Amino acid sequence: MPTNSVKKQLLQVALYTALIACTIVMLTPMVWLIAASMKGPDDLFHYIFFAPRLSLHNFRQLFSDIPFLRFLMNSVFVAGTTVLVQLFFSSLGGFALAKYEFRGKKIIMIVMLATMMIPVQVLMAPLYELIYRMRLVDSYLGLIVPGAVSVFGMFLFRQSMLQIPDDLLQAGRIDGCNEFRLYWNIAIPISRPMIGAFCLISFMGSWNSFLWPQIILHTQERFTLTIGLNQMVGLYAQEYGALMAGTLLSVLPVVILFFLLQKEFISGLAAGAIKG
Amino acid sequence: MTMQRMALFRLQRKYAPYLFVTPFIVLFLLFGVYPLIKSLVLATYITSGPKSHLFVGLENFRFLLSDPDFHKAVRNTTVFAFFSVFLQLPLSLGLALLLNRELVKGRDFFRFSFFSPHLVGQVFVAVLFSVIFIPQFGLLNRVLHAVTGLALDTKWLTNPSLVMPALILTSLWMYVGFNMIYFLAALQAVDRELYDAAQVDGASAFQQFLHVTIPGIRPVAVFVMVLSTIGSFQLFELPYVMLGNSSGPEGAGLTVVMYLYNNGFVSGDLGYASAIGWSLALGVLLISLVQMRFTGTWKREE
């Protein structure tokens, strides 16, 4: 009969075996992606993972035969602008909802909550009609402007800014700060963790978005990565190496941003879940 | 002079909150509320592109009820959502339970590796997996062939009966770790003293799970379930890109949003697309309400 400590050790072994097995399953596709990007055309299916000789052939093809760099720059521009605009409007609005009493505040909150329940795809047809009438089809503006507000972001910032002490704001007023400076010099610095979390959420949303850009972008020059890569699948279906290299480079910016902001992100996500 | 400045200061203080919410309100009205109302109107028209309209009343909705393609899209999407909730979420909870033990070393590493697929957007996952799934050479078939002896030329994306399993598998990889984060946060928020009390009362590990853990994480579990159901019903990018911008063999990968996209933006009938959109919205709302009712979310608030 096993003693208590032997039983405990066996349990530990089983636990780690399960965890490591899951880790392998979860990480294998990404490792395979990295390996596939760095194999020459003859080695791609010859070796399951890494080939003995690494090749930059796929990346060269990506930048010479395909306007991949253009797609990448477009995505950086669109996602970067979207993050800045969403961040400013959401935090400013969130500040007002958290720290002021004013007429219509309740109605705004109710309408916002109600629209969060509705799938965005419902809006696509009328939104397209609207953008068409504003003559913004096939433009960056048409891509960015409808996404300039984030109801979710507004709630996130309201939630975190509720914790700013009123005394602090009152002290600022006595020192002669106007209300915008209270927002800029007090509320924003205090909300830094939430800003980090929201930057990542907002960047990922814009970087990975597909349906709306697919609807309104027509000219290849303006394609973002998701649209460009989807087109590549059709045009270069057999060029698996270049496709994988393109996928790897498309994923990398998000991964880098995640490592820079992960602390804020995980705690923001968890806080949202517990409160929600 | 100072009197004037005082008055000005009071004035800006009074109107500041309105000013702060104005950009948000204007954009929200224009790109949120207006399209929402407009889509209800559009749903009663047949359109050809954004320019020509024909009023048909509720004809679009009547047509939807007898549209075999729409039925197929709803069926496919429902099957996908079913597996997302009843296969994926228990696995997410399982992973969270494994990681929640105090003795686990390297928890941050495991948590990151389970979560990491979520950083890859749906389109990029779709491109990656469309290559992983190819017969003969694809990673999945090679591994499965070596481990289980499954045929190397198993055609995941061209055999109609394998398309849905392939989609479910892919989304499992993408979201199981993401949902785990929510469960893990919930598990860590359960009061330790409740476990100690249960142990004193002689409760087994399973009884503790049933009577302490489950009630403790129930609000978060309901939240995750409703969220992933809503997300599943919006399935589009994964099948659309994986199946080469088509609905797949015999429409096995046709989803509601894909059908909306095809009707509205390939055929140009924005009216019918709006009708599909509203059916989706009402369906999702109904299911969410049933889920919340069924799990007793409202009873607790009474």
Coordinates of C-alpha atoms in Angstrom, one line a residue:
Chain A
M1 CA 0.0 0.0 0.0
P2 CA 1.6 3.3 -1.1
T3 CA 2.3 5.8 1.6
N4 CA 0.8 9.3 1.4
S5 CA 4.0 10.9 0.1
V6 CA 4.4 8.3 -2.7
K7 CA 0.8 8.9 -3.7
K8 CA 1.5 12.6 -3.8
Q9 CA 4.5 12.1 -5.9
L10 CA 2.6 9.9 -8.4
L11 CA 0.0 12.6 -8.6
Q12 CA 2.7 15.2 -9.3
V13 CA 4.1 13.1 -12.1
A14 CA 0.6 12.6 -13.7
L15 CA -0.1 16.3 -13.4
Y16 CA 3.1 17.3 -15.1
T17 CA 2.7 14.7 -17.8
A18 CA -0.7 16.0 -18.6
L19 CA 0.5 19.7 -18.6
I20 CA 3.5 18.9 -20.8
A21 CA 1.4 16.9 -23.3
C22 CA -1.1 19.8 -23.6
T23 CA 1.7 22.2 -24.0
I24 CA 3.2 20.1 -26.9
V25 CA -0.2 19.9 -28.6
M26 CA -0.7 23.7 -28.3
L27 CA 2.7 24.8 -29.4
T28 CA 3.3 22.3 -32.2
P29 CA 1.4 24.2 -34.9
M30 CA 3.4 27.4 -34.2
V31 CA 6.7 25.5 -34.2
W32 CA 5.8 23.9 -37.4
L33 CA 4.9 27.3 -38.9
I34 CA 8.3 28.7 -38.0
A35 CA 10.0 25.6 -39.4
A36 CA 8.0 25.7 -42.6
S37 CA 8.8 29.4 -43.2
M38 CA 12.5 28.6 -43.1
K39 CA 12.6 25.6 -45.5
G40 CA 13.5 25.7 -49.2
P41 CA 10.8 24.5 -51.7
D42 CA 12.4 21.0 -52.0
D43 CA 12.6 20.5 -48.2
L44 CA 9.2 21.7 -47.3
F45 CA 7.4 18.3 -47.2
H46 CA 10.6 16.3 -47.1
Y47 CA 11.2 17.1 -43.5
I48 CA 8.3 17.3 -41.0
F49 CA 9.9 20.1 -38.9
F50 CA 13.2 21.8 -39.4
A51 CA 15.4 21.0 -42.4
P52 CA 19.2 20.7 -41.9
R53 CA 19.8 23.7 -44.1
L54 CA 17.8 26.8 -43.4
S55 CA 16.6 28.9 -46.3
L56 CA 15.4 32.5 -46.7
H57 CA 13.9 31.6 -50.0
N58 CA 10.3 32.1 -48.8
F59 CA 10.9 35.5 -47.3
R60 CA 12.7 36.6 -50.5
Q61 CA 9.7 35.5 -52.6
L62 CA 7.3 37.2 -50.2
F63 CA 9.0 40.6 -50.7
S64 CA 9.9 40.4 -54.3
D65 CA 6.9 38.6 -56.0
I66 CA 4.1 39.8 -53.7
P67 CA 3.5 43.3 -52.4
F68 CA 3.7 41.9 -48.9
L69 CA 5.6 44.8 -47.5
R70 CA 2.8 47.1 -48.7
F71 CA 0.2 45.0 -46.9
L72 CA 2.3 45.0 -43.7
M73 CA 2.7 48.8 -43.8
N74 CA -1.0 49.2 -44.5
S75 CA -1.9 47.1 -41.5
V76 CA 0.6 48.9 -39.3
F77 CA -0.9 52.3 -40.3
V78 CA -4.6 51.2 -40.0
A79 CA -4.1 49.4 -36.6
G80 CA -1.9 52.1 -35.2
T81 CA -4.4 54.8 -36.1
T82 CA -7.3 52.8 -34.8
V83 CA -5.6 52.2 -31.4
L84 CA -4.8 55.9 -30.9
V85 CA -8.3 57.1 -31.9
Q86 CA -10.1 54.5 -29.9
L87 CA -7.9 55.0 -26.9
F88 CA -8.5 58.8 -26.9
F89 CA -12.3 58.7 -27.4
S90 CA -12.9 55.7 -25.1
S91 CA -10.8 57.1 -22.2
L92 CA -12.2 60.6 -22.5
G93 CA -15.8 59.3 -22.6
G94 CA -15.1 56.8 -19.9
F95 CA -13.7 59.5 -17.6
A96 CA -16.9 61.5 -18.1
L97 CA -19.1 58.5 -17.3
A98 CA -17.1 57.6 -14.2
K99 CA -16.5 61.0 -12.6
Y100 CA -19.3 63.3 -13.5
E101 CA -23.1 63.4 -13.0
F102 CA -24.8 64.9 -16.0
R103 CA -28.1 64.7 -17.7
G104 CA -28.5 61.8 -20.1
K105 CA -25.8 59.7 -18.5
K106 CA -28.1 56.8 -17.7
I107 CA -29.6 56.7 -21.2
I108 CA -26.1 56.6 -22.7
M109 CA -25.2 53.7 -20.5
I110 CA -28.3 51.7 -21.3
V111 CA -28.1 52.2 -25.1
M112 CA -24.4 51.2 -25.0
L113 CA -25.2 48.0 -23.0
A114 CA -28.0 47.2 -25.4
T115 CA -25.9 47.5 -28.5
M116 CA -23.2 45.3 -27.0
M117 CA -25.6 42.4 -27.2
I118 CA -26.0 42.8 -30.9
P119 CA -23.7 41.0 -33.3
V120 CA -21.8 43.6 -35.4
Q121 CA -22.6 41.8 -38.6
V122 CA -26.1 43.1 -38.5
L123 CA -24.6 46.6 -39.1
M124 CA -22.6 45.6 -42.2
A125 CA -25.2 46.2 -44.9
P126 CA -26.4 49.7 -43.8
L127 CA -22.8 50.7 -42.8
Y128 CA -21.7 49.8 -46.3
E129 CA -24.5 51.9 -47.8
L130 CA -23.6 54.8 -45.5
I131 CA -19.9 54.6 -46.3
Y132 CA -20.8 54.4 -50.0
R133 CA -22.8 57.6 -49.7
M134 CA -20.0 59.3 -47.9
R135 CA -17.7 58.3 -50.8
L136 CA -15.4 56.5 -48.5
V137 CA -15.5 53.0 -50.1
D138 CA -12.0 51.7 -50.8
S139 CA -10.3 54.2 -48.5
Y140 CA -8.4 54.0 -45.2
L141 CA -10.8 56.6 -43.8
G142 CA -13.7 54.3 -44.5
L143 CA -11.8 51.5 -42.8
I144 CA -10.9 53.4 -39.7
V145 CA -13.8 55.9 -39.0
P146 CA -16.6 53.4 -38.4
G147 CA -14.3 51.6 -35.9
A148 CA -13.2 54.8 -34.2
V149 CA -15.5 54.1 -31.2
S150 CA -15.3 51.1 -28.9
V151 CA -18.3 50.6 -26.6
F152 CA -16.3 47.9 -24.9
G153 CA -13.4 50.3 -24.4
M154 CA -15.6 53.0 -23.0
F155 CA -16.9 50.5 -20.3
L156 CA -13.4 49.3 -19.5
F157 CA -12.2 52.9 -18.9
R158 CA -15.3 53.9 -16.9
Q159 CA -14.8 50.8 -14.7
S160 CA -11.2 51.5 -14.0
M161 CA -11.6 55.3 -13.6
L162 CA -14.4 54.9 -11.0
Q163 CA -11.5 54.2 -8.6
I164 CA -9.9 57.7 -9.0
P165 CA -10.5 59.5 -5.7
D166 CA -12.8 62.6 -6.0
D167 CA -10.6 64.4 -3.5
L168 CA -7.7 64.2 -6.0
L169 CA -9.7 65.8 -8.7
Q170 CA -11.0 68.5 -6.3
A171 CA -7.4 69.3 -5.3
G172 CA -6.6 69.7 -8.9
R173 CA -9.5 72.1 -9.4
I174 CA -8.4 74.2 -6.4
D175 CA -5.0 74.5 -8.1
G176 CA -6.7 75.9 -11.1
C177 CA -6.6 72.9 -13.5
N178 CA -9.4 72.9 -16.0
E179 CA -11.4 69.7 -16.5
F180 CA -9.4 68.5 -19.5
R181 CA -6.1 68.8 -17.6
L182 CA -7.7 66.7 -14.8
Y183 CA -8.3 64.1 -17.4
W184 CA -4.9 64.4 -19.0
N185 CA -2.7 64.9 -15.9
I186 CA -4.5 62.8 -13.3
A187 CA -6.9 60.3 -14.9
I188 CA -4.7 59.1 -17.7
P189 CA -1.5 58.5 -15.6
I190 CA -3.6 56.6 -13.0
S191 CA -5.1 54.4 -15.7
R192 CA -1.9 53.2 -17.2
P193 CA -2.5 49.4 -16.7
M194 CA -5.9 49.7 -18.3
I195 CA -4.4 51.7 -21.2
G196 CA -1.9 48.9 -21.7
A197 CA -4.6 46.2 -21.7
F198 CA -6.8 48.2 -24.0
C199 CA -4.0 48.9 -26.5
L200 CA -3.5 45.2 -27.0
I201 CA -7.2 44.4 -27.3
S202 CA -7.7 47.2 -29.7
F203 CA -4.6 46.5 -31.8
M204 CA -5.5 42.8 -32.0
G205 CA -9.1 43.7 -33.1
S206 CA -7.9 46.0 -35.9
W207 CA -4.9 43.9 -37.0
N208 CA -7.0 40.7 -37.2
S209 CA -10.2 42.2 -38.6
F210 CA -11.3 40.7 -41.9
L211 CA -15.0 41.1 -42.7
W212 CA -15.2 45.0 -42.9
P213 CA -11.9 45.5 -44.8
Q214 CA -13.0 42.7 -47.2
I215 CA -16.2 44.5 -47.8
I216 CA -14.9 48.0 -48.5
L217 CA -11.3 47.5 -49.9
H218 CA -11.0 46.9 -53.6
T219 CA -7.6 48.1 -54.7
Q220 CA -4.7 45.8 -53.9
E221 CA -2.5 48.8 -52.9
R222 CA -4.7 49.4 -49.9
F223 CA -5.1 45.8 -48.7
T224 CA -4.3 45.0 -45.1
L225 CA -2.5 41.8 -44.2
T226 CA -5.7 39.7 -43.6
I227 CA -7.1 40.7 -47.0
G228 CA -3.7 40.4 -48.8
L229 CA -3.0 37.0 -47.3
N230 CA -6.4 35.7 -48.1
Q231 CA -5.9 36.8 -51.7
M232 CA -2.5 35.0 -51.7
V233 CA -4.2 31.8 -50.7
G234 CA -6.1 32.0 -54.0
L235 CA -3.3 33.2 -56.2
Y236 CA -0.3 31.2 -54.8
A237 CA -2.2 28.2 -53.5
Q238 CA 0.8 25.9 -54.2
E239 CA 3.5 28.2 -52.7
Y240 CA 3.0 26.9 -49.2
G241 CA 6.5 28.2 -48.1
A242 CA 5.7 31.8 -49.0
L243 CA 2.2 31.5 -47.4
M244 CA 3.7 30.2 -44.2
A245 CA 6.4 32.9 -44.1
G246 CA 3.7 35.5 -44.7
T247 CA 1.6 34.1 -41.9
L248 CA 4.6 34.1 -39.5
L249 CA 5.4 37.7 -40.2
S250 CA 1.7 38.7 -39.8
V251 CA 1.5 37.1 -36.4
L252 CA 4.8 38.4 -35.1
P253 CA 3.8 42.0 -34.3
V254 CA 0.9 40.9 -32.1
V255 CA 3.2 38.4 -30.2
I256 CA 5.8 41.2 -29.6
L257 CA 3.1 43.6 -28.4
F258 CA 1.7 40.9 -26.1
F259 CA 5.1 40.4 -24.5
L260 CA 5.4 44.1 -23.9
L261 CA 1.9 44.4 -22.4
Q262 CA 1.2 40.9 -21.0
K263 CA 1.1 41.9 -17.3
E264 CA -1.5 44.6 -17.9
F265 CA -3.5 42.4 -20.3
I266 CA -3.9 39.3 -18.1
S267 CA -4.9 41.4 -15.0
G268 CA -7.3 43.5 -17.1
L269 CA -8.9 40.4 -18.6
A270 CA -9.2 38.7 -15.2
A271 CA -10.6 41.9 -13.6
G272 CA -13.2 42.1 -16.3
A273 CA -14.3 38.5 -15.8
I274 CA -14.6 38.7 -12.1
K275 CA -16.6 42.0 -12.2
G276 CA -18.6 41.0 -15.2
Chain B
M1 CA -11.1 90.3 -14.5
T2 CA -10.9 87.6 -11.8
M3 CA -14.7 87.5 -11.7
Q4 CA -14.8 86.8 -15.4
R5 CA -12.2 84.1 -15.1
M6 CA -14.1 82.5 -12.2
A7 CA -17.3 82.5 -14.3
L8 CA -15.4 80.9 -17.2
F9 CA -13.9 78.3 -14.9
R10 CA -17.4 77.4 -13.6
L11 CA -18.8 77.3 -17.1
Q12 CA -16.1 74.9 -18.4
R13 CA -16.6 72.7 -15.4
K14 CA -20.3 72.5 -16.0
Y15 CA -20.1 71.6 -19.7
A16 CA -16.9 69.5 -19.6
P17 CA -18.6 66.1 -19.3
Y18 CA -20.8 66.8 -22.3
L19 CA -17.8 67.8 -24.3
F20 CA -16.0 64.7 -23.2
V21 CA -18.7 62.3 -24.4
T22 CA -19.5 64.3 -27.6
P23 CA -17.0 62.6 -30.0
F24 CA -18.1 59.3 -28.7
I25 CA -21.8 60.0 -29.0
V26 CA -21.6 61.5 -32.5
L27 CA -19.6 58.5 -33.8
F28 CA -21.8 56.1 -31.9
L29 CA -25.0 57.5 -33.3
L30 CA -23.7 57.7 -36.8
F31 CA -21.9 54.3 -37.0
G32 CA -23.8 52.3 -34.4
V33 CA -27.4 53.4 -33.7
Y34 CA -28.2 54.7 -37.2
P35 CA -27.1 51.5 -39.1
L36 CA -28.9 49.5 -36.5
I37 CA -32.2 51.2 -37.2
K38 CA -31.4 51.4 -40.9
S39 CA -30.9 47.7 -41.1
L40 CA -34.4 47.1 -39.9
V41 CA -35.7 49.3 -42.7
L42 CA -33.3 47.7 -45.2
A43 CA -34.6 44.2 -44.2
T44 CA -37.9 45.1 -45.8
Y45 CA -36.4 45.8 -49.2
I46 CA -34.8 43.9 -52.0
T47 CA -31.7 45.8 -53.2
S48 CA -29.2 45.6 -55.9
G49 CA -26.1 47.3 -54.6
P50 CA -26.5 50.5 -52.6
K51 CA -28.5 52.3 -55.2
S52 CA -31.7 50.5 -56.3
H53 CA -34.4 49.5 -53.8
L54 CA -37.7 47.7 -54.0
F55 CA -40.0 47.5 -51.0
V56 CA -41.2 44.0 -50.2
G57 CA -42.4 44.2 -46.6
L58 CA -41.7 41.0 -44.6
E59 CA -41.1 39.0 -47.8
N60 CA -37.4 38.7 -47.0
F61 CA -38.1 36.9 -43.7
R62 CA -40.7 34.7 -45.3
F63 CA -38.2 33.7 -48.0
L64 CA -35.6 33.0 -45.3
L65 CA -37.9 30.5 -43.7
S66 CA -38.1 28.4 -46.8
D67 CA -34.5 29.0 -48.1
P68 CA -32.6 25.7 -48.0
D69 CA -29.2 27.4 -48.1
F70 CA -30.1 29.5 -45.0
H71 CA -31.3 26.3 -43.3
K72 CA -28.0 24.7 -44.1
A73 CA -26.1 27.7 -42.8
V74 CA -28.1 27.7 -39.5
R75 CA -27.6 23.9 -39.1
N76 CA -23.8 24.1 -39.6
T77 CA -23.4 27.1 -37.3
T78 CA -25.5 25.5 -34.6
V79 CA -23.5 22.3 -34.7
F80 CA -20.3 24.4 -34.5
A81 CA -21.7 26.4 -31.5
F82 CA -22.8 23.2 -29.8
F83 CA -19.3 21.7 -29.8
S84 CA -17.8 25.1 -28.8
V85 CA -19.8 25.0 -25.6
F86 CA -20.0 21.3 -24.8
L87 CA -16.5 20.2 -25.9
Q88 CA -14.4 23.3 -25.6
L89 CA -15.5 24.8 -22.3
P90 CA -15.2 21.5 -20.3
L91 CA -11.6 21.2 -21.6
S92 CA -10.9 24.8 -20.7
L93 CA -12.1 24.2 -17.2
G94 CA -10.0 21.0 -17.1
L95 CA -6.9 22.9 -18.0
A96 CA -7.7 25.6 -15.5
L97 CA -8.1 23.0 -12.8
L98 CA -4.8 21.4 -13.6
L99 CA -3.1 24.8 -13.4
N100 CA -4.9 25.9 -10.3
R101 CA -3.0 23.5 -8.0
E102 CA -0.6 25.3 -5.7
L103 CA 2.2 22.9 -6.3
V104 CA 2.4 23.6 -10.1
K105 CA 5.8 25.1 -11.0
G106 CA 6.2 27.2 -14.1
R107 CA 2.5 28.1 -14.1
D108 CA 3.2 31.3 -16.1
F109 CA 4.9 29.3 -18.8
F110 CA 2.0 26.8 -19.1
R111 CA -0.6 29.5 -19.0
F112 CA 1.1 31.4 -21.8
S113 CA 1.6 28.3 -24.0
F114 CA -2.1 27.4 -23.6
F115 CA -3.2 31.0 -24.3
S116 CA -0.8 31.8 -27.1
P117 CA -2.9 30.5 -30.1
H118 CA -5.4 33.3 -29.3
L119 CA -2.8 35.9 -30.3
V120 CA -3.0 34.5 -33.9
G121 CA -6.0 36.1 -35.7
Q122 CA -8.7 33.9 -37.3
V123 CA -7.5 34.6 -40.8
F124 CA -3.9 33.7 -40.0
V125 CA -5.0 30.6 -38.1
A126 CA -7.1 29.7 -41.2
V127 CA -4.1 30.0 -43.6
L128 CA -1.9 28.0 -41.2
F129 CA -4.4 25.2 -40.7
S130 CA -5.3 25.0 -44.4
V131 CA -1.8 23.8 -44.9
I132 CA -1.7 21.7 -41.8
F133 CA -4.8 19.9 -43.0
I134 CA -3.6 19.1 -46.6
P135 CA -3.6 15.3 -47.4
Q136 CA -0.4 13.3 -47.8
F137 CA 2.0 16.0 -46.6
G138 CA 0.1 18.0 -44.0
L139 CA 1.3 17.9 -40.4
L140 CA -2.0 16.6 -39.0
N141 CA -2.3 13.6 -41.3
R142 CA 1.4 12.7 -40.8
V143 CA 1.0 12.7 -37.0
L144 CA -2.3 10.9 -37.1
H145 CA -0.9 8.3 -39.5
A146 CA 2.1 7.7 -37.3
V147 CA 0.1 7.5 -34.1
T148 CA -3.3 5.9 -35.1
G149 CA -2.7 4.6 -38.6
L150 CA -5.2 7.0 -40.1
A151 CA -5.0 7.1 -43.9
L152 CA -2.4 9.7 -45.1
D153 CA -4.8 11.0 -47.8
T154 CA -7.7 11.9 -45.3
K155 CA -9.2 14.9 -47.1
W156 CA -10.1 17.2 -44.2
L157 CA -11.2 20.1 -46.3
T158 CA -12.7 18.4 -49.4
N159 CA -14.7 15.6 -47.8
P160 CA -18.0 17.2 -46.8
S161 CA -18.4 15.1 -43.6
L162 CA -14.9 16.1 -42.4
V163 CA -15.1 19.9 -42.9
M164 CA -17.0 20.5 -39.6
P165 CA -14.7 18.3 -37.5
A166 CA -11.7 20.2 -39.0
L167 CA -13.3 23.6 -38.1
I168 CA -14.1 22.4 -34.6
L169 CA -10.6 21.1 -34.1
T170 CA -9.1 24.4 -35.3
S171 CA -11.3 26.6 -33.1
L172 CA -10.5 24.2 -30.2
W173 CA -6.9 25.0 -30.6
M174 CA -7.6 28.7 -30.9
Y175 CA -9.9 29.2 -28.0
V176 CA -9.4 26.5 -25.3
G177 CA -6.6 28.4 -23.6
F178 CA -8.3 31.8 -24.0
N179 CA -11.4 30.5 -22.1
M180 CA -9.1 28.8 -19.6
I181 CA -7.8 32.3 -18.5
Y182 CA -11.4 33.2 -17.4
F183 CA -11.8 29.9 -15.5
L184 CA -8.4 30.2 -13.8
A185 CA -9.2 33.7 -12.6
A186 CA -12.5 32.5 -11.3
L187 CA -11.0 29.5 -9.5
Q188 CA -8.4 31.7 -7.8
A189 CA -11.2 33.9 -6.5
V190 CA -13.0 31.1 -4.7
D191 CA -12.6 31.5 -1.0
R192 CA -9.9 29.1 0.4
E193 CA -11.7 28.9 3.7
L194 CA -14.7 27.1 2.0
Y195 CA -12.4 24.3 1.0
D196 CA -10.9 24.1 4.5
A197 CA -14.4 23.9 6.0
A198 CA -15.5 21.2 3.5
Q199 CA -12.4 19.2 4.4
V200 CA -13.1 19.4 8.1
D201 CA -16.6 18.1 7.3
G202 CA -15.0 15.1 5.6
A203 CA -16.0 16.0 2.0
S204 CA -14.1 14.1 -0.8
A205 CA -12.2 15.9 -3.5
F206 CA -15.2 15.3 -5.9
Q207 CA -17.7 16.5 -3.4
Q208 CA -15.6 19.7 -2.8
F209 CA -15.6 20.2 -6.6
L210 CA -19.3 19.8 -6.8
H211 CA -20.3 21.9 -3.8
V212 CA -17.6 24.5 -3.5
T213 CA -15.9 24.9 -6.8
I214 CA -18.9 24.8 -9.1
P215 CA -21.1 27.3 -7.2
G216 CA -18.0 29.5 -6.8
I217 CA -17.2 29.8 -10.5
R218 CA -20.8 29.8 -11.7
P219 CA -21.2 33.5 -12.6
V220 CA -17.9 33.4 -14.6
A221 CA -18.9 30.1 -16.2
V222 CA -22.2 31.5 -17.4
F223 CA -20.4 34.6 -18.7
V224 CA -17.9 32.5 -20.7
M225 CA -20.7 30.2 -22.0
V226 CA -22.8 33.1 -23.3
L227 CA -19.8 34.8 -24.8
S228 CA -18.5 31.8 -26.6
T229 CA -22.0 30.9 -27.9
I230 CA -22.4 34.4 -29.3
G231 CA -18.9 34.2 -30.8
S232 CA -19.5 30.8 -32.3
F233 CA -22.7 32.0 -34.1
Q234 CA -20.5 34.7 -35.8
L235 CA -18.2 32.1 -37.3
F236 CA -17.0 33.4 -40.7
E237 CA -13.3 33.9 -41.3
L238 CA -12.1 30.4 -40.3
P239 CA -14.2 28.5 -42.9
Y240 CA -14.2 31.3 -45.5
V241 CA -10.4 31.5 -45.7
M242 CA -9.7 27.8 -45.0
L243 CA -12.1 26.7 -47.7
G244 CA -10.7 29.1 -50.3
N245 CA -13.4 31.8 -50.1
S246 CA -16.1 29.2 -50.7
S247 CA -18.7 27.4 -48.6
G248 CA -16.8 24.2 -49.0
P249 CA -17.8 20.8 -50.5
E250 CA -21.6 20.6 -50.7
G251 CA -21.8 23.7 -48.6
A252 CA -20.5 21.8 -45.5
G253 CA -18.7 25.0 -44.3
L254 CA -21.5 27.5 -45.0
T255 CA -22.2 29.6 -41.9
V256 CA -24.9 32.3 -41.2
V257 CA -22.4 35.2 -41.5
M258 CA -20.9 33.7 -44.7
Y259 CA -24.4 33.5 -46.1
L260 CA -25.0 37.1 -45.1
Y261 CA -21.7 38.2 -46.7
N262 CA -22.4 36.3 -49.9
N263 CA -25.9 37.7 -50.3
G264 CA -25.0 41.3 -49.3
F265 CA -21.6 41.8 -50.8
V266 CA -21.2 39.2 -53.6
S267 CA -24.8 39.3 -54.9
G268 CA -25.4 42.8 -53.8
D269 CA -28.7 42.3 -52.0
L270 CA -28.2 44.4 -48.9
G271 CA -31.9 44.0 -47.9
Y272 CA -31.7 40.2 -47.7
A273 CA -28.4 40.5 -45.9
S274 CA -30.0 42.7 -43.3
A275 CA -32.8 40.2 -42.9
I276 CA -30.2 37.5 -42.3
G277 CA -28.4 39.8 -39.9
W278 CA -31.5 40.4 -37.8
S279 CA -32.4 36.7 -37.7
L280 CA -28.9 36.1 -36.4
A281 CA -29.2 38.8 -33.8
L282 CA -32.6 37.6 -32.6
G283 CA -31.5 33.9 -32.5
V284 CA -28.4 34.8 -30.5
L285 CA -30.3 36.9 -28.1
L286 CA -32.9 34.2 -27.6
I287 CA -30.2 31.5 -26.9
S288 CA -28.4 33.8 -24.5
L289 CA -31.6 34.5 -22.6
V290 CA -32.4 30.7 -22.4
Q291 CA -28.8 30.0 -21.2
M292 CA -29.1 32.6 -18.5
R293 CA -32.5 31.4 -17.4
F294 CA -31.4 27.8 -17.5
T295 CA -28.3 28.4 -15.3
G296 CA -30.3 30.4 -12.8
T297 CA -28.5 33.7 -13.4
W298 CA -31.6 35.7 -12.7
K299 CA -32.9 33.8 -9.7
R300 CA -29.8 34.8 -7.7
E301 CA -30.6 38.5 -8.2
E302 CA -34.2 38.3 -6.8

